[in-house]
Amino acid sequence: MHILITNQNYSWFDRFPYSVYFAWVTVASIVNVFQLTNDNNIDSIIGLDELTWTIIMLSAAGIIGLITAFYFKDWLYPLVIIWPLYAIYVENSSEYSSLDMTLLIISVLLAVCSVITVIIKIKIKNPFKQAGKRVYKVREDLCVKYNLGVVI
């Protein structure tokens, strides 16, 4: 459904519930993997400890957020990803500085991505405006070339 709405000319309000839901499902999937390892008392996977895997998976969530935002031109998706990142930051309470830095970097990248996506959407929202300027310029050039004197 998200792809169908993206391919059509819908407003941001029509995409809002799908963007929020899609982002939350992404985050919930990552959380479910960690919950599974926690329930089974797994302390390390492939020799990496829990903190390292947390940083890897948070980076993966950030990359997924960036790719989704730019591919679907969805400014809301990265903002929803920032929401649980902030919750992790608050819950961590500066216990691990590497985790805090990772959360900060990913959040800033996602926020910038969201702003860039909005700017891109505004610029491409009305492509006929640019085309109209080009048509006007061609008419002006023809009027000057044939000495018509008046630009239509």
XYZ file of C-alpha atoms in Angstrom:
152
model
C 0.000 0.000 0.000
C 2.844 2.368 0.816
C 4.294 1.844 -2.669
C 0.915 2.470 -4.310
C 0.459 5.717 -2.426
C 4.027 6.765 -3.238
C 3.551 6.183 -6.964
C 0.347 8.215 -7.089
C -0.082 11.911 -6.513
C -1.366 11.731 -2.938
C -0.868 14.384 -0.312
C 1.318 13.845 2.738
C -1.770 13.398 4.913
C -2.837 10.324 2.932
C 0.572 8.729 3.507
C 0.792 9.664 7.183
C -0.662 6.500 8.775
C 1.279 4.202 6.447
C 4.566 5.994 7.108
C 4.121 5.816 10.867
C 3.064 2.173 10.772
C 5.846 1.128 8.378
C 8.512 2.820 10.518
C 7.174 1.305 13.741
C 7.117 -2.163 12.194
C 10.755 -1.691 11.175
C 11.765 -0.734 14.704
C 9.595 -3.465 16.249
C 11.282 -6.093 14.064
C 14.701 -5.063 15.338
C 13.455 -5.020 18.941
C 11.948 -8.491 18.507
C 15.340 -9.907 17.451
C 16.909 -8.521 20.616
C 14.043 -9.743 22.757
C 14.502 -13.237 21.355
C 18.210 -13.241 22.222
C 17.451 -11.854 25.670
C 14.770 -14.488 26.349
C 17.181 -17.264 25.398
C 19.991 -15.827 27.576
C 22.323 -15.314 24.629
C 25.099 -12.914 25.643
C 27.136 -12.866 22.454
C 26.613 -13.713 18.809
C 29.594 -14.381 16.542
C 31.852 -13.235 19.349
C 30.302 -9.775 19.590
C 28.759 -8.587 22.823
C 25.319 -7.083 23.316
C 26.468 -3.451 23.094
C 28.222 -4.027 19.772
C 25.173 -5.738 18.309
C 22.972 -2.908 19.588
C 25.130 -0.366 17.785
C 25.124 -2.483 14.603
C 21.350 -2.882 14.633
C 20.748 0.803 15.396
C 23.006 1.670 12.474
C 21.000 -0.729 10.310
C 17.783 0.999 11.407
C 19.330 4.341 10.474
C 20.405 3.073 7.059
C 16.951 1.592 6.450
C 15.453 4.945 7.439
C 17.701 6.861 5.053
C 17.087 4.527 2.137
C 13.335 4.457 2.691
C 13.103 8.230 3.033
C 15.002 8.918 -0.177
C 13.513 6.068 -2.216
C 9.881 6.776 -1.314
C 10.434 10.523 -0.722
C 8.895 10.021 2.697
C 9.877 12.726 5.178
C 7.952 11.207 8.094
C 9.561 7.751 8.135
C 12.956 8.930 9.494
C 11.255 11.065 12.138
C 9.380 8.036 13.439
C 12.681 6.124 13.608
C 14.126 8.964 15.731
C 11.343 8.494 18.279
C 12.503 5.091 19.631
C 16.131 6.188 19.317
C 15.349 8.983 21.735
C 13.643 6.498 24.065
C 16.772 4.323 24.027
C 18.879 7.408 24.750
C 16.739 8.334 27.763
C 16.695 4.748 29.053
C 20.475 4.415 28.645
C 21.025 7.470 30.893
C 24.636 7.946 29.697
C 25.732 4.492 30.819
C 27.500 3.783 27.513
C 29.036 6.768 25.746
C 29.509 4.845 22.484
C 25.792 4.076 22.410
C 24.951 7.717 23.127
C 27.186 8.905 20.296
C 25.696 6.352 17.897
C 22.164 7.413 18.792
C 23.053 11.088 18.376
C 24.737 10.596 14.992
C 21.922 8.435 13.620
C 19.263 10.847 14.886
C 20.980 13.858 13.317
C 21.408 12.024 10.008
C 17.747 11.010 9.990
C 16.587 14.535 10.857
C 18.731 16.030 8.082
C 17.427 13.362 5.706
C 13.870 14.325 6.581
C 14.560 18.012 5.903
C 16.274 17.204 2.592
C 13.328 15.024 1.584
C 10.897 17.872 2.300
C 13.036 20.259 0.228
C 13.171 17.778 -2.648
C 9.398 17.266 -2.496
C 8.801 21.033 -2.572
C 11.112 21.478 -5.554
C 9.577 18.683 -7.618
C 6.001 19.346 -6.534
C 5.354 21.724 -9.404
C 7.585 20.742 -12.345
C 5.340 22.679 -14.752
C 6.532 25.934 -13.246
C 10.046 25.282 -14.550
C 8.695 24.020 -17.883
C 6.575 27.171 -18.223
C 9.642 29.371 -17.761
C 11.428 27.457 -20.519
C 8.459 27.788 -22.871
C 8.279 31.518 -22.169
C 12.013 31.845 -22.910
C 11.618 30.007 -26.242
C 8.732 32.314 -27.218
C 10.788 35.351 -26.262
C 13.746 34.119 -28.347
C 11.496 33.514 -31.372
C 9.927 36.962 -31.083
C 13.362 38.587 -30.973
C 14.654 36.431 -33.846
C 11.782 37.290 -36.182
C 11.539 40.874 -34.920
C 7.954 40.500 -33.792
C 8.477 42.944 -30.961
C 5.832 41.512 -28.597
C 6.371 38.531 -26.381
C 3.262 36.371 -26.299
